[in-house]
Amino acid sequence: GHYRFVASTHTGAASCHRYTATRATCASLTDHLVIRKASHDELHDVAALQLEVFSPPPATPQLLPVFASLFEANQRTARREMQKRLTADLQKRVERGSTFFVAVTLGTDMDAHFVGGQYEEPNELLVVGAVDLSTQEMELPTHSLCDGMYLSHMAVSPGFRQRGLGRRLLLAAEAEACQNEAEGIYLHVEPNNEPAIRLYESTGFTSKPNSAVYATFTRALDLVSRNPVVMYKPL
């Protein structure tokens, strides 16, 4: 679906966008994290992060080396095309009122190497977390809620989790919502995503009842199949 609204619990190898890193390296980079609004050029990196978190690549099946290489090359091509399309979607969301906040860190401790067939230099800013704050979901004519903003697409690179990064992204989004004089922030979260629910509850979000109003809101965002919980924080 179009909306991604959970802090993923995918537990793959620790990684940062465009680099593969050890957990120790990611830990050392956490000290240099900055939370800020994403620039237009960084939407490409946000797309890569969302793919990494919400749609990680499949493992290479057991094949003869020549076929394994072909499989991996096809996967790289497909992922680049997915990233291109997703970047275009994110650009459209910004045009319609979304604000993306990113967590960036300087990859000074990471060696330059080939990634996706391209040579990557060290000392580049890495996008390791992102979240989307928007008004467009609240402006849909197919539901009756209109008293806040909507938070979605929370993504944190696996090696940077459990370090308070999600909380910092939430606080940045909350400050932006307050500046926009929003009455509160809504979000959806899957009921089995306990880490995300604990994070949201610890920052002041509460679950809303499964009433007709919130069911209509969920249906308007085409999320019914996920059976999500609606959460809200007044500001």
Coordinates of C-alpha atoms in Angstrom, one line a residue:
G1 CA 0.0 0.0 0.0
H2 CA 0.9 3.7 -0.3
Y3 CA 1.1 4.3 3.4
R4 CA 3.8 3.0 5.7
F5 CA 3.1 3.8 9.3
V6 CA 5.1 1.5 11.6
A7 CA 8.6 1.6 13.1
S8 CA 9.8 -1.6 11.5
T9 CA 11.0 -4.4 13.7
H10 CA 12.9 -6.0 10.8
T11 CA 16.1 -7.4 12.4
G12 CA 18.5 -7.8 9.5
A13 CA 22.2 -7.1 9.5
A14 CA 23.0 -3.6 10.8
S15 CA 23.4 -1.2 7.9
C16 CA 23.3 2.4 7.0
H17 CA 22.2 3.8 3.7
R18 CA 24.8 3.2 0.9
Y19 CA 27.1 1.5 3.4
T20 CA 27.3 -1.8 5.2
A21 CA 28.5 -1.2 8.8
T22 CA 29.2 -3.1 11.9
R23 CA 27.0 -2.4 14.9
A24 CA 30.1 -0.8 16.6
T25 CA 30.6 1.6 13.7
C26 CA 26.9 2.6 13.8
A27 CA 27.2 3.2 17.5
S28 CA 30.2 5.5 17.1
L29 CA 28.3 7.5 14.5
T30 CA 25.3 7.9 16.7
D31 CA 27.2 10.7 18.6
H32 CA 27.2 12.8 15.4
L33 CA 23.5 12.5 14.5
V34 CA 21.5 15.5 13.5
I35 CA 17.7 15.7 13.2
R36 CA 16.5 18.2 10.6
K37 CA 14.1 18.6 7.7
A38 CA 15.1 16.7 4.6
S39 CA 16.3 18.7 1.6
H40 CA 14.9 18.0 -1.9
D41 CA 18.1 16.1 -2.8
E42 CA 17.8 13.8 0.2
L43 CA 14.5 12.4 -0.8
H44 CA 16.4 9.9 -2.9
D45 CA 18.1 8.7 0.3
V46 CA 14.9 8.7 2.3
A47 CA 13.5 6.4 -0.4
A48 CA 16.5 4.1 -0.1
L49 CA 16.0 4.0 3.7
Q50 CA 12.3 3.2 3.4
L51 CA 13.1 0.3 1.0
E52 CA 15.8 -1.0 3.4
V53 CA 13.4 -1.0 6.3
F54 CA 10.0 -1.8 4.9
S55 CA 11.0 -3.9 1.9
P56 CA 14.4 -5.5 2.4
P57 CA 15.9 -7.4 -0.5
P58 CA 15.4 -11.2 -0.6
A59 CA 18.2 -13.4 0.3
T60 CA 20.1 -14.9 -2.7
P61 CA 18.9 -18.5 -3.2
Q62 CA 21.2 -21.4 -3.3
L63 CA 22.3 -21.3 -7.0
L64 CA 25.4 -22.0 -9.0
P65 CA 27.8 -18.9 -8.8
V66 CA 27.0 -17.7 -12.3
F67 CA 23.2 -17.8 -11.6
A68 CA 23.6 -16.3 -8.2
S69 CA 25.5 -13.4 -9.8
L70 CA 22.7 -12.9 -12.3
F71 CA 20.1 -13.0 -9.6
E72 CA 22.0 -10.3 -7.6
A73 CA 22.5 -8.1 -10.6
N74 CA 18.8 -8.3 -11.5
Q75 CA 17.9 -7.5 -7.9
R76 CA 20.2 -4.4 -7.9
T77 CA 18.5 -3.2 -11.1
A78 CA 15.0 -3.8 -9.7
R79 CA 15.9 -2.0 -6.5
R80 CA 17.3 1.0 -8.3
E81 CA 14.0 1.2 -10.3
M82 CA 12.0 0.9 -7.1
Q83 CA 14.0 3.6 -5.4
K84 CA 13.5 5.9 -8.4
R85 CA 9.7 5.4 -8.4
L86 CA 9.5 5.9 -4.6
T87 CA 11.6 9.0 -4.8
A88 CA 9.1 10.4 -7.3
D89 CA 6.2 9.5 -4.9
L90 CA 8.0 11.3 -2.0
Q91 CA 8.5 14.4 -4.1
K92 CA 4.8 14.4 -4.8
R93 CA 4.0 14.1 -1.1
V94 CA 6.2 17.1 -0.4
E95 CA 4.4 19.1 -3.1
R96 CA 1.1 18.2 -1.4
G97 CA 2.2 19.3 2.1
S98 CA 4.4 16.6 3.6
T99 CA 7.5 17.5 5.7
F100 CA 10.1 14.8 6.0
F101 CA 12.5 14.9 9.0
V102 CA 15.7 12.9 8.7
A103 CA 18.4 11.8 11.0
V104 CA 21.8 12.2 9.3
T105 CA 25.3 11.3 10.4
L106 CA 28.7 11.8 8.8
G107 CA 30.2 8.5 7.7
T108 CA 33.8 9.5 8.6
D109 CA 34.6 6.0 10.0
M110 CA 33.5 4.1 7.0
D111 CA 35.7 2.8 4.3
A112 CA 35.0 3.8 0.7
H113 CA 34.0 0.8 -1.5
F114 CA 31.7 -0.3 -4.3
V115 CA 28.0 -0.4 -3.6
G116 CA 25.5 -1.2 -6.4
G117 CA 28.2 -1.0 -9.0
Q118 CA 29.3 2.5 -8.0
Y119 CA 32.3 3.7 -6.0
E120 CA 31.3 5.4 -2.7
E121 CA 33.5 7.9 -0.9
P122 CA 33.6 8.2 2.9
N123 CA 32.8 11.4 4.7
E124 CA 29.3 11.6 3.2
L125 CA 26.1 12.4 5.1
L126 CA 24.2 9.2 5.7
V127 CA 20.4 9.2 6.2
V128 CA 19.7 6.7 8.9
G129 CA 16.2 7.7 10.1
A130 CA 13.2 9.5 8.6
V131 CA 9.6 10.3 9.4
D132 CA 6.8 12.0 7.4
L133 CA 4.5 14.6 8.9
S134 CA 1.6 15.7 6.7
T135 CA -1.7 17.4 6.5
Q136 CA -2.9 15.7 3.3
E137 CA -4.4 12.7 5.0
M138 CA -6.4 15.0 7.3
E139 CA -7.8 16.9 4.3
L140 CA -9.3 13.9 2.6
P141 CA -13.1 14.4 2.1
T142 CA -13.8 10.7 2.9
H143 CA -13.5 11.0 6.7
S144 CA -14.6 13.6 9.3
L145 CA -11.3 14.1 11.2
C146 CA -9.7 17.5 10.6
D147 CA -8.2 18.6 13.9
G148 CA -4.5 17.6 13.5
M149 CA -1.7 16.3 11.4
Y150 CA -0.7 12.8 10.4
L151 CA 2.6 11.0 11.1
S152 CA 3.7 8.1 8.9
H153 CA 6.7 6.4 7.3
M154 CA 8.8 6.2 10.5
A155 CA 11.9 4.4 9.5
V156 CA 15.2 3.8 11.4
S157 CA 18.1 1.9 9.9
P158 CA 18.6 -1.4 11.8
G159 CA 22.1 -0.5 13.2
F160 CA 20.8 2.7 14.8
R161 CA 17.8 1.3 16.7
Q162 CA 17.5 1.2 20.4
R163 CA 19.4 4.5 20.7
G164 CA 16.5 7.0 21.0
L165 CA 16.5 8.0 17.4
G166 CA 12.8 7.3 16.9
R167 CA 12.0 9.4 19.9
R168 CA 14.0 12.3 18.5
L169 CA 12.3 12.1 15.2
L170 CA 8.9 12.1 16.9
L171 CA 9.9 15.2 19.0
A172 CA 11.0 17.0 15.8
A173 CA 7.7 16.2 14.1
E174 CA 5.8 17.3 17.2
A175 CA 7.7 20.7 17.3
E176 CA 6.8 21.2 13.6
A177 CA 3.1 20.4 14.3
C178 CA 3.0 22.9 17.2
Q179 CA 4.6 25.5 15.0
N180 CA 1.8 24.9 12.5
E181 CA -0.8 25.3 15.4
A182 CA -2.1 21.7 14.9
E183 CA -4.4 20.5 17.6
G184 CA -2.7 17.1 17.7
I185 CA -1.0 14.3 15.7
Y186 CA -2.6 11.1 14.5
L187 CA -0.9 7.9 13.3
H188 CA -1.6 4.3 12.5
V189 CA 0.4 1.3 13.9
E190 CA 0.0 -2.4 13.5
P191 CA -1.3 -4.0 16.7
N192 CA 1.5 -6.6 16.8
N193 CA 4.2 -3.9 16.6
E194 CA 4.8 -3.7 20.3
P195 CA 8.1 -1.8 20.2
A196 CA 6.5 1.0 18.1
I197 CA 3.4 1.1 20.3
R198 CA 5.7 1.4 23.4
L199 CA 7.6 4.3 21.8
Y200 CA 4.4 6.1 20.9
E201 CA 2.8 5.7 24.3
S202 CA 6.0 6.8 26.0
T203 CA 5.8 10.1 24.1
G204 CA 2.2 10.8 24.9
F205 CA 0.2 9.0 22.2
T206 CA -2.9 7.0 23.3
S207 CA -5.0 4.5 21.3
K208 CA -8.3 5.6 20.1
P209 CA -11.5 3.4 20.3
N210 CA -12.6 1.3 17.4
S211 CA -15.5 3.6 16.7
A212 CA -17.1 4.5 13.4
V213 CA -15.2 7.7 13.2
Y214 CA -11.8 6.1 13.4
A215 CA -12.8 3.1 11.3
T216 CA -13.8 5.6 8.5
F217 CA -10.5 7.3 8.9
T218 CA -8.6 4.0 8.5
R219 CA -10.7 3.1 5.5
A220 CA -10.1 6.5 3.8
L221 CA -6.3 5.8 4.0
D222 CA -6.8 2.3 2.6
L223 CA -5.4 0.6 5.6
V224 CA -8.2 -1.7 6.6
S225 CA -6.4 -4.9 5.5
R226 CA -3.7 -4.2 8.1
N227 CA -6.2 -3.8 11.0
P228 CA -4.2 -1.0 12.5
V229 CA -4.6 0.9 15.7
V230 CA -5.3 4.6 15.5
M231 CA -3.2 6.6 18.0
Y232 CA -3.4 10.3 18.8
K233 CA -1.5 12.9 20.8
P234 CA -3.1 16.3 21.6
L235 CA -0.7 19.2 21.5

